[in-house]
Amino acid sequence: MSVLKLYTYPDKILSTPCEEVKKITAETRKLLDDMLETMYADKGVGLAAPQIGLSLKMIVVDDKVGENGEAGPHPMKMVNPEIIEKSSETIFFNEGCLSLPGQCAEVERHAAIKVKYQDENGKEHILEASDYLAVILQHEIDHLSGILYIDHLSRLKRNMIIKKLQKQAQE
Ligand code: CO
């Protein structure tokens, strides 16, 4: 496994909608493993393929990552994930993103969702998730449509974060 380069805002790949994975191969499985390793190396709880420069519908998620990036008991690798049901009830969560380093903001999300996806062997599953896991999944699946968490904020808040990122980049 290897740690891959992370693409950060304002790289265009982050705002580009991803293509479906048509065939799951050994290469797909290696990429998913590398994505997990990259996520742990950066102490993240989720990572989407555009963040490593690939416009493909793949995400990895681990809602039980330890403080120093240790793997939890059930890391998830998802190919072609899609939200098929969402609760009308919403929750607010303080979100960050490895592609917008050092920044975070409160985002409103559905409190519970149902996600359809394929595992690394192409088998289809349906996962029901709520609270923290539902938030992570919505954040990562958004990435596959070229949407970042800042796109859910007011223009004022969004611009504030973008300005901070630009300042960081100059330093
Ligand atoms: Co993100």
Short mmCIF file of N, CA and C and ligand atoms in Angstrom, two decimals:
data_model
loop_
_atom_site.label_atom_id
_atom_site.label_comp_id
_atom_site.label_asym_id
_atom_site.label_seq_id
_atom_site.Cartn_x
_atom_site.Cartn_y
_atom_site.Cartn_z
N MET A 1 0.85 -1.20 0.00
CA MET A 1 0.00 0.00 0.00
C MET A 1 0.88 1.24 0.00
N SER A 2 0.34 2.31 -0.51
CA SER A 2 1.12 3.55 -0.50
C SER A 2 0.23 4.76 -0.23
N VAL A 3 0.86 5.76 0.37
CA VAL A 3 0.18 7.02 0.63
C VAL A 3 0.24 7.88 -0.62
N LEU A 4 -0.91 8.34 -1.07
CA LEU A 4 -0.98 9.08 -2.33
C LEU A 4 -1.00 10.59 -2.08
N LYS A 5 -0.70 11.32 -3.15
CA LYS A 5 -0.72 12.79 -3.06
C LYS A 5 -2.17 13.28 -2.90
N LEU A 6 -2.36 14.23 -2.01
CA LEU A 6 -3.69 14.80 -1.80
C LEU A 6 -3.88 16.06 -2.64
N TYR A 7 -4.99 16.13 -3.32
CA TYR A 7 -5.31 17.32 -4.11
C TYR A 7 -6.13 18.27 -3.24
N THR A 8 -5.76 19.53 -3.25
CA THR A 8 -6.45 20.49 -2.38
C THR A 8 -7.09 21.61 -3.20
N TYR A 9 -8.03 22.30 -2.54
CA TYR A 9 -8.71 23.44 -3.13
C TYR A 9 -7.69 24.47 -3.57
N PRO A 10 -7.77 25.11 -4.71
CA PRO A 10 -8.89 25.10 -5.67
C PRO A 10 -8.64 24.17 -6.87
N ASP A 11 -8.00 23.03 -6.69
CA ASP A 11 -7.77 22.15 -7.83
C ASP A 11 -9.11 21.80 -8.50
N LYS A 12 -9.09 21.86 -9.82
CA LYS A 12 -10.31 21.66 -10.61
C LYS A 12 -10.94 20.29 -10.41
N ILE A 13 -10.09 19.30 -10.13
CA ILE A 13 -10.61 17.93 -10.02
C ILE A 13 -11.65 17.84 -8.89
N LEU A 14 -11.53 18.73 -7.89
CA LEU A 14 -12.46 18.68 -6.76
C LEU A 14 -13.85 19.20 -7.10
N SER A 15 -13.96 19.93 -8.21
CA SER A 15 -15.28 20.43 -8.60
C SER A 15 -15.81 19.72 -9.86
N THR A 16 -15.12 18.64 -10.23
CA THR A 16 -15.54 17.88 -11.42
C THR A 16 -16.34 16.64 -11.01
N PRO A 17 -17.54 16.46 -11.57
CA PRO A 17 -18.32 15.25 -11.26
C PRO A 17 -17.59 13.99 -11.73
N CYS A 18 -17.66 12.92 -10.93
CA CYS A 18 -16.92 11.69 -11.21
C CYS A 18 -17.70 10.73 -12.12
N GLU A 19 -16.95 9.85 -12.75
CA GLU A 19 -17.55 8.81 -13.58
C GLU A 19 -17.78 7.55 -12.76
N GLU A 20 -18.74 6.78 -13.21
CA GLU A 20 -18.99 5.51 -12.56
C GLU A 20 -17.83 4.54 -12.78
N VAL A 21 -17.57 3.66 -11.81
CA VAL A 21 -16.60 2.59 -11.99
C VAL A 21 -17.34 1.45 -12.68
N LYS A 22 -16.93 1.14 -13.92
CA LYS A 22 -17.69 0.15 -14.69
C LYS A 22 -17.26 -1.26 -14.36
N LYS A 23 -15.94 -1.40 -14.13
CA LYS A 23 -15.43 -2.74 -13.85
C LYS A 23 -14.50 -2.68 -12.64
N ILE A 24 -14.79 -3.51 -11.67
CA ILE A 24 -13.95 -3.54 -10.47
C ILE A 24 -12.85 -4.59 -10.66
N THR A 25 -11.61 -4.12 -10.62
CA THR A 25 -10.47 -4.98 -10.91
C THR A 25 -9.49 -4.97 -9.73
N ALA A 26 -8.40 -5.70 -9.90
CA ALA A 26 -7.34 -5.70 -8.88
C ALA A 26 -6.81 -4.28 -8.68
N GLU A 27 -6.79 -3.52 -9.76
CA GLU A 27 -6.30 -2.14 -9.69
C GLU A 27 -7.25 -1.29 -8.82
N THR A 28 -8.55 -1.52 -8.98
CA THR A 28 -9.55 -0.82 -8.15
C THR A 28 -9.30 -1.13 -6.67
N ARG A 29 -9.08 -2.41 -6.38
CA ARG A 29 -8.87 -2.82 -4.99
C ARG A 29 -7.60 -2.20 -4.41
N LYS A 30 -6.55 -2.12 -5.22
CA LYS A 30 -5.30 -1.50 -4.77
C LYS A 30 -5.53 -0.02 -4.47
N LEU A 31 -6.28 0.64 -5.37
CA LEU A 31 -6.57 2.06 -5.17
C LEU A 31 -7.35 2.30 -3.87
N LEU A 32 -8.32 1.44 -3.61
CA LEU A 32 -9.12 1.58 -2.38
C LEU A 32 -8.22 1.41 -1.15
N ASP A 33 -7.31 0.45 -1.20
CA ASP A 33 -6.37 0.26 -0.09
C ASP A 33 -5.46 1.48 0.07
N ASP A 34 -4.97 2.00 -1.04
CA ASP A 34 -4.12 3.19 -0.99
C ASP A 34 -4.90 4.40 -0.47
N MET A 35 -6.17 4.49 -0.86
CA MET A 35 -6.99 5.60 -0.37
C MET A 35 -7.15 5.51 1.15
N LEU A 36 -7.37 4.30 1.65
CA LEU A 36 -7.48 4.14 3.11
C LEU A 36 -6.19 4.53 3.79
N GLU A 37 -5.06 4.07 3.24
CA GLU A 37 -3.77 4.38 3.86
C GLU A 37 -3.52 5.88 3.85
N THR A 38 -3.87 6.53 2.75
CA THR A 38 -3.71 7.99 2.63
C THR A 38 -4.59 8.70 3.67
N MET A 39 -5.82 8.21 3.81
CA MET A 39 -6.75 8.80 4.77
C MET A 39 -6.21 8.68 6.20
N TYR A 40 -5.71 7.50 6.56
CA TYR A 40 -5.17 7.30 7.91
C TYR A 40 -3.92 8.16 8.13
N ALA A 41 -3.08 8.25 7.11
CA ALA A 41 -1.85 9.04 7.23
C ALA A 41 -2.18 10.49 7.53
N ASP A 42 -3.32 10.95 7.03
CA ASP A 42 -3.72 12.34 7.25
C ASP A 42 -4.76 12.48 8.35
N LYS A 43 -5.00 11.39 9.09
CA LYS A 43 -5.94 11.37 10.21
C LYS A 43 -7.34 11.82 9.80
N GLY A 44 -7.75 11.36 8.62
CA GLY A 44 -9.10 11.68 8.16
C GLY A 44 -10.07 10.56 8.50
N VAL A 45 -11.36 10.84 8.36
CA VAL A 45 -12.39 9.82 8.60
C VAL A 45 -13.06 9.40 7.30
N GLY A 46 -12.69 10.08 6.21
CA GLY A 46 -13.25 9.73 4.91
C GLY A 46 -12.39 10.32 3.81
N LEU A 47 -12.42 9.69 2.65
CA LEU A 47 -11.66 10.20 1.52
C LEU A 47 -12.37 9.78 0.23
N ALA A 48 -12.43 10.69 -0.72
CA ALA A 48 -13.07 10.39 -2.00
C ALA A 48 -12.02 10.44 -3.11
N ALA A 49 -12.23 9.66 -4.16
CA ALA A 49 -11.23 9.52 -5.23
C ALA A 49 -10.74 10.86 -5.83
N PRO A 50 -11.61 11.86 -6.02
CA PRO A 50 -11.09 13.13 -6.58
C PRO A 50 -9.99 13.74 -5.72
N GLN A 51 -10.01 13.44 -4.42
CA GLN A 51 -9.00 14.00 -3.53
C GLN A 51 -7.61 13.41 -3.76
N ILE A 52 -7.56 12.28 -4.48
CA ILE A 52 -6.26 11.75 -4.87
C ILE A 52 -6.09 11.87 -6.39
N GLY A 53 -6.91 12.75 -6.98
CA GLY A 53 -6.72 13.09 -8.38
C GLY A 53 -7.41 12.17 -9.38
N LEU A 54 -8.38 11.39 -8.90
CA LEU A 54 -9.06 10.45 -9.78
C LEU A 54 -10.55 10.77 -9.85
N SER A 55 -11.06 10.96 -11.06
CA SER A 55 -12.46 11.32 -11.21
C SER A 55 -13.32 10.06 -11.32
N LEU A 56 -13.33 9.26 -10.26
CA LEU A 56 -14.07 7.99 -10.24
C LEU A 56 -14.89 7.89 -8.96
N LYS A 57 -16.04 7.22 -9.08
CA LYS A 57 -16.94 7.11 -7.92
C LYS A 57 -16.46 6.05 -6.93
N MET A 58 -15.53 6.47 -6.08
CA MET A 58 -15.02 5.59 -5.04
C MET A 58 -14.77 6.42 -3.78
N ILE A 59 -15.17 5.86 -2.64
CA ILE A 59 -14.87 6.52 -1.37
C ILE A 59 -14.40 5.49 -0.34
N VAL A 60 -13.68 5.96 0.65
CA VAL A 60 -13.36 5.13 1.82
C VAL A 60 -13.78 5.92 3.06
N VAL A 61 -14.25 5.19 4.06
CA VAL A 61 -14.77 5.82 5.27
C VAL A 61 -14.39 4.97 6.48
N ASP A 62 -14.01 5.64 7.56
CA ASP A 62 -13.81 4.95 8.83
C ASP A 62 -14.22 5.91 9.93
N ASP A 63 -15.40 5.66 10.49
CA ASP A 63 -15.90 6.59 11.52
C ASP A 63 -15.31 6.28 12.90
N LYS A 64 -14.40 5.29 12.97
CA LYS A 64 -13.80 4.95 14.27
C LYS A 64 -12.28 5.13 14.25
N VAL A 65 -11.79 6.05 13.44
CA VAL A 65 -10.35 6.31 13.37
C VAL A 65 -9.85 6.81 14.73
N GLY A 66 -8.70 6.30 15.15
CA GLY A 66 -8.12 6.75 16.42
C GLY A 66 -7.49 8.12 16.29
N GLU A 67 -7.10 8.70 17.44
CA GLU A 67 -6.57 10.06 17.47
C GLU A 67 -5.33 10.23 16.60
N ASN A 68 -4.54 9.17 16.49
CA ASN A 68 -3.31 9.26 15.68
C ASN A 68 -3.45 8.58 14.32
N GLY A 69 -4.70 8.40 13.90
CA GLY A 69 -4.93 7.83 12.59
C GLY A 69 -4.91 6.30 12.57
N GLU A 70 -5.10 5.67 13.76
CA GLU A 70 -5.16 4.21 13.78
C GLU A 70 -6.49 3.76 13.17
N ALA A 71 -6.43 2.65 12.42
CA ALA A 71 -7.64 2.13 11.77
C ALA A 71 -8.64 1.64 12.81
N GLY A 72 -9.91 1.88 12.55
CA GLY A 72 -10.98 1.33 13.38
C GLY A 72 -11.27 -0.10 12.96
N PRO A 73 -12.22 -0.75 13.64
CA PRO A 73 -12.49 -2.17 13.33
C PRO A 73 -13.19 -2.39 11.98
N HIS A 74 -13.88 -1.37 11.47
CA HIS A 74 -14.66 -1.59 10.24
C HIS A 74 -14.45 -0.51 9.19
N PRO A 75 -13.25 -0.42 8.61
CA PRO A 75 -13.09 0.56 7.53
C PRO A 75 -13.96 0.15 6.34
N MET A 76 -14.53 1.13 5.65
CA MET A 76 -15.43 0.83 4.54
C MET A 76 -14.84 1.31 3.22
N LYS A 77 -14.93 0.44 2.23
CA LYS A 77 -14.53 0.80 0.87
C LYS A 77 -15.78 0.72 0.01
N MET A 78 -16.13 1.81 -0.65
CA MET A 78 -17.38 1.84 -1.40
C MET A 78 -17.16 2.29 -2.83
N VAL A 79 -17.70 1.49 -3.73
CA VAL A 79 -17.62 1.81 -5.16
C VAL A 79 -19.03 2.19 -5.63
N ASN A 80 -19.12 3.24 -6.42
CA ASN A 80 -20.39 3.75 -6.95
C ASN A 80 -21.45 3.96 -5.86
N PRO A 81 -21.09 4.59 -4.74
CA PRO A 81 -22.08 4.80 -3.69
C PRO A 81 -23.14 5.83 -4.13
N GLU A 82 -24.34 5.61 -3.65
CA GLU A 82 -25.45 6.47 -4.06
C GLU A 82 -26.44 6.53 -2.89
N ILE A 83 -26.89 7.73 -2.57
CA ILE A 83 -27.87 7.88 -1.50
C ILE A 83 -29.25 7.59 -2.08
N ILE A 84 -29.94 6.59 -1.53
CA ILE A 84 -31.25 6.22 -2.09
C ILE A 84 -32.41 6.64 -1.19
N GLU A 85 -32.10 7.02 0.05
CA GLU A 85 -33.14 7.52 0.95
C GLU A 85 -32.51 8.47 1.93
N LYS A 86 -33.26 9.53 2.29
CA LYS A 86 -32.73 10.45 3.30
C LYS A 86 -33.85 10.93 4.21
N SER A 87 -33.53 11.11 5.47
CA SER A 87 -34.53 11.58 6.43
C SER A 87 -34.79 13.06 6.20
N SER A 88 -36.00 13.49 6.56
CA SER A 88 -36.27 14.94 6.46
C SER A 88 -35.65 15.64 7.67
N GLU A 89 -35.45 14.88 8.74
CA GLU A 89 -34.80 15.44 9.93
C GLU A 89 -33.33 15.75 9.58
N THR A 90 -32.84 16.86 10.05
CA THR A 90 -31.45 17.22 9.75
C THR A 90 -30.65 17.41 11.04
N ILE A 91 -29.34 17.38 10.89
CA ILE A 91 -28.45 17.66 12.02
C ILE A 91 -27.32 18.59 11.55
N PHE A 92 -26.74 19.29 12.49
CA PHE A 92 -25.60 20.15 12.19
C PHE A 92 -24.33 19.51 12.74
N PHE A 93 -23.30 19.56 11.94
CA PHE A 93 -22.04 18.96 12.35
C PHE A 93 -20.89 19.86 11.93
N ASN A 94 -19.86 19.93 12.76
CA ASN A 94 -18.68 20.72 12.42
C ASN A 94 -17.79 19.89 11.50
N GLU A 95 -17.74 20.25 10.21
CA GLU A 95 -17.02 19.43 9.24
C GLU A 95 -15.73 20.09 8.78
N GLY A 96 -14.76 19.21 8.50
CA GLY A 96 -13.53 19.64 7.87
C GLY A 96 -13.30 18.76 6.67
N CYS A 97 -12.24 19.03 5.91
CA CYS A 97 -11.97 18.24 4.71
C CYS A 97 -10.47 18.27 4.46
N LEU A 98 -9.89 17.11 4.16
CA LEU A 98 -8.44 17.05 3.93
C LEU A 98 -8.03 17.92 2.74
N SER A 99 -8.98 18.23 1.86
CA SER A 99 -8.66 19.06 0.69
C SER A 99 -8.81 20.55 0.98
N LEU A 100 -9.30 20.88 2.19
CA LEU A 100 -9.37 22.28 2.62
C LEU A 100 -8.70 22.35 3.99
N PRO A 101 -7.38 22.16 4.01
CA PRO A 101 -6.67 21.94 5.27
C PRO A 101 -6.83 23.08 6.26
N GLY A 102 -7.01 22.68 7.52
CA GLY A 102 -7.02 23.66 8.61
C GLY A 102 -8.33 24.40 8.80
N GLN A 103 -9.32 24.13 7.97
CA GLN A 103 -10.58 24.87 8.07
C GLN A 103 -11.72 23.94 8.48
N CYS A 104 -12.75 24.51 9.08
CA CYS A 104 -13.96 23.72 9.37
C CYS A 104 -15.15 24.66 9.52
N ALA A 105 -16.34 24.09 9.41
CA ALA A 105 -17.57 24.88 9.55
C ALA A 105 -18.75 23.96 9.82
N GLU A 106 -19.78 24.53 10.43
CA GLU A 106 -21.00 23.78 10.70
C GLU A 106 -21.78 23.60 9.40
N VAL A 107 -22.16 22.35 9.13
CA VAL A 107 -22.91 22.05 7.91
C VAL A 107 -24.18 21.30 8.30
N GLU A 108 -25.28 21.62 7.62
CA GLU A 108 -26.53 20.91 7.87
C GLU A 108 -26.61 19.69 6.96
N ARG A 109 -26.92 18.53 7.55
CA ARG A 109 -27.02 17.27 6.80
C ARG A 109 -28.28 16.52 7.20
N HIS A 110 -28.67 15.55 6.38
CA HIS A 110 -29.75 14.64 6.76
C HIS A 110 -29.27 13.80 7.95
N ALA A 111 -30.16 13.58 8.91
CA ALA A 111 -29.78 12.86 10.12
C ALA A 111 -29.58 11.37 9.85
N ALA A 112 -30.30 10.84 8.85
CA ALA A 112 -30.18 9.42 8.53
C ALA A 112 -30.31 9.25 7.02
N ILE A 113 -29.57 8.29 6.49
CA ILE A 113 -29.62 8.02 5.05
C ILE A 113 -29.50 6.52 4.79
N LYS A 114 -29.88 6.16 3.56
CA LYS A 114 -29.63 4.80 3.09
C LYS A 114 -28.73 4.92 1.87
N VAL A 115 -27.65 4.15 1.87
CA VAL A 115 -26.68 4.23 0.77
C VAL A 115 -26.58 2.87 0.07
N LYS A 116 -26.68 2.93 -1.25
CA LYS A 116 -26.46 1.72 -2.04
C LYS A 116 -25.05 1.80 -2.62
N TYR A 117 -24.29 0.71 -2.54
CA TYR A 117 -22.92 0.75 -3.07
C TYR A 117 -22.47 -0.65 -3.43
N GLN A 118 -21.34 -0.74 -4.10
CA GLN A 118 -20.70 -2.03 -4.35
C GLN A 118 -19.44 -2.12 -3.50
N ASP A 119 -19.16 -3.32 -3.00
CA ASP A 119 -17.91 -3.49 -2.26
C ASP A 119 -16.76 -3.74 -3.24
N GLU A 120 -15.58 -4.00 -2.68
CA GLU A 120 -14.39 -4.13 -3.53
C GLU A 120 -14.45 -5.36 -4.46
N ASN A 121 -15.44 -6.23 -4.21
CA ASN A 121 -15.59 -7.40 -5.09
C ASN A 121 -16.79 -7.25 -6.03
N GLY A 122 -17.41 -6.09 -6.01
CA GLY A 122 -18.51 -5.83 -6.92
C GLY A 122 -19.87 -6.24 -6.38
N LYS A 123 -19.89 -6.73 -5.14
CA LYS A 123 -21.16 -7.14 -4.55
C LYS A 123 -21.93 -5.91 -4.07
N GLU A 124 -23.24 -5.90 -4.35
CA GLU A 124 -24.04 -4.74 -3.97
C GLU A 124 -24.54 -4.83 -2.52
N HIS A 125 -24.51 -3.69 -1.83
CA HIS A 125 -24.98 -3.63 -0.44
C HIS A 125 -25.85 -2.39 -0.26
N ILE A 126 -26.69 -2.44 0.77
CA ILE A 126 -27.40 -1.25 1.19
C ILE A 126 -27.08 -1.02 2.66
N LEU A 127 -26.62 0.18 2.96
CA LEU A 127 -26.21 0.51 4.33
C LEU A 127 -27.12 1.61 4.86
N GLU A 128 -27.62 1.39 6.08
CA GLU A 128 -28.38 2.45 6.75
C GLU A 128 -27.44 3.12 7.74
N ALA A 129 -27.38 4.42 7.67
CA ALA A 129 -26.45 5.14 8.54
C ALA A 129 -27.16 6.33 9.17
N SER A 130 -26.75 6.65 10.40
CA SER A 130 -27.29 7.85 11.03
C SER A 130 -26.18 8.61 11.73
N ASP A 131 -26.52 9.82 12.14
CA ASP A 131 -25.60 10.70 12.88
C ASP A 131 -24.23 10.85 12.20
N TYR A 132 -23.16 10.58 12.99
CA TYR A 132 -21.80 10.86 12.51
C TYR A 132 -21.49 10.12 11.20
N LEU A 133 -21.81 8.83 11.14
CA LEU A 133 -21.52 8.07 9.92
C LEU A 133 -22.31 8.62 8.73
N ALA A 134 -23.55 9.00 8.97
CA ALA A 134 -24.37 9.57 7.88
C ALA A 134 -23.76 10.88 7.38
N VAL A 135 -23.23 11.67 8.31
CA VAL A 135 -22.60 12.95 7.94
C VAL A 135 -21.36 12.69 7.06
N ILE A 136 -20.51 11.76 7.50
CA ILE A 136 -19.29 11.46 6.73
C ILE A 136 -19.67 10.98 5.33
N LEU A 137 -20.64 10.07 5.26
CA LEU A 137 -21.02 9.52 3.96
C LEU A 137 -21.57 10.61 3.04
N GLN A 138 -22.38 11.51 3.57
CA GLN A 138 -22.91 12.59 2.73
C GLN A 138 -21.78 13.49 2.23
N HIS A 139 -20.83 13.77 3.11
CA HIS A 139 -19.68 14.59 2.75
C HIS A 139 -18.88 13.93 1.62
N GLU A 140 -18.59 12.63 1.78
CA GLU A 140 -17.76 11.93 0.77
C GLU A 140 -18.52 11.74 -0.54
N ILE A 141 -19.79 11.40 -0.46
CA ILE A 141 -20.58 11.19 -1.69
C ILE A 141 -20.75 12.51 -2.44
N ASP A 142 -20.84 13.62 -1.70
CA ASP A 142 -20.86 14.95 -2.32
C ASP A 142 -19.62 15.17 -3.19
N HIS A 143 -18.46 14.73 -2.68
CA HIS A 143 -17.20 14.88 -3.44
C HIS A 143 -17.34 14.28 -4.84
N LEU A 144 -18.10 13.19 -4.96
CA LEU A 144 -18.22 12.50 -6.24
C LEU A 144 -19.05 13.29 -7.24
N SER A 145 -19.80 14.28 -6.73
CA SER A 145 -20.53 15.19 -7.63
C SER A 145 -19.81 16.51 -7.78
N GLY A 146 -18.59 16.58 -7.27
CA GLY A 146 -17.82 17.83 -7.36
C GLY A 146 -18.27 18.87 -6.36
N ILE A 147 -18.90 18.41 -5.27
CA ILE A 147 -19.42 19.34 -4.26
C ILE A 147 -18.58 19.25 -2.98
N LEU A 148 -18.18 20.41 -2.47
CA LEU A 148 -17.42 20.47 -1.22
C LEU A 148 -18.33 20.97 -0.10
N TYR A 149 -17.93 20.73 1.15
CA TYR A 149 -18.83 21.14 2.25
C TYR A 149 -19.06 22.65 2.25
N ILE A 150 -18.06 23.40 1.77
CA ILE A 150 -18.24 24.87 1.76
C ILE A 150 -19.33 25.30 0.79
N ASP A 151 -19.68 24.42 -0.15
CA ASP A 151 -20.76 24.74 -1.09
C ASP A 151 -22.13 24.72 -0.41
N HIS A 152 -22.20 24.19 0.81
CA HIS A 152 -23.46 24.17 1.56
C HIS A 152 -23.58 25.38 2.48
N LEU A 153 -22.55 26.22 2.53
CA LEU A 153 -22.56 27.36 3.45
C LEU A 153 -23.10 28.61 2.77
N SER A 154 -23.38 29.62 3.57
CA SER A 154 -23.76 30.91 3.01
C SER A 154 -22.57 31.46 2.22
N ARG A 155 -22.84 32.35 1.29
CA ARG A 155 -21.76 32.89 0.47
C ARG A 155 -20.70 33.57 1.34
N LEU A 156 -21.17 34.24 2.37
CA LEU A 156 -20.26 34.96 3.27
C LEU A 156 -19.29 33.99 3.96
N LYS A 157 -19.86 32.92 4.54
CA LYS A 157 -19.01 31.95 5.25
C LYS A 157 -18.07 31.24 4.29
N ARG A 158 -18.61 30.90 3.11
CA ARG A 158 -17.82 30.20 2.10
C ARG A 158 -16.61 31.07 1.71
N ASN A 159 -16.87 32.35 1.44
CA ASN A 159 -15.80 33.25 1.03
C ASN A 159 -14.76 33.44 2.13
N MET A 160 -15.23 33.44 3.37
CA MET A 160 -14.29 33.60 4.49
C MET A 160 -13.29 32.44 4.51
N ILE A 161 -13.81 31.22 4.32
CA ILE A 161 -12.94 30.04 4.33
C ILE A 161 -11.99 30.07 3.13
N ILE A 162 -12.51 30.45 1.97
CA ILE A 162 -11.66 30.51 0.76
C ILE A 162 -10.53 31.53 0.96
N LYS A 163 -10.86 32.67 1.58
CA LYS A 163 -9.82 33.69 1.84
C LYS A 163 -8.74 33.15 2.77
N LYS A 164 -9.18 32.43 3.80
CA LYS A 164 -8.21 31.85 4.75
C LYS A 164 -7.31 30.84 4.05
N LEU A 165 -7.89 30.04 3.16
CA LEU A 165 -7.10 29.05 2.42
C LEU A 165 -6.08 29.72 1.51
N GLN A 166 -6.51 30.82 0.88
CA GLN A 166 -5.60 31.56 -0.01
C GLN A 166 -4.45 32.15 0.78
N LYS A 167 -4.78 32.67 1.97
CA LYS A 167 -3.75 33.25 2.83
C LYS A 167 -2.75 32.17 3.26
N GLN A 168 -3.31 31.02 3.67
CA GLN A 168 -2.47 29.87 4.07
C GLN A 168 -1.51 29.48 2.96
N ALA A 169 -2.05 29.45 1.73
CA ALA A 169 -1.26 29.00 0.57
C ALA A 169 -0.09 29.94 0.30
N GLN A 170 -0.28 31.24 0.62
CA GLN A 170 0.78 32.22 0.38
C GLN A 170 1.89 32.13 1.42
N GLU A 171 1.54 31.64 2.60
CA GLU A 171 2.52 31.62 3.69
C GLU A 171 3.60 30.55 3.52
CO CO B 1 -13.79 16.15 2.02
#
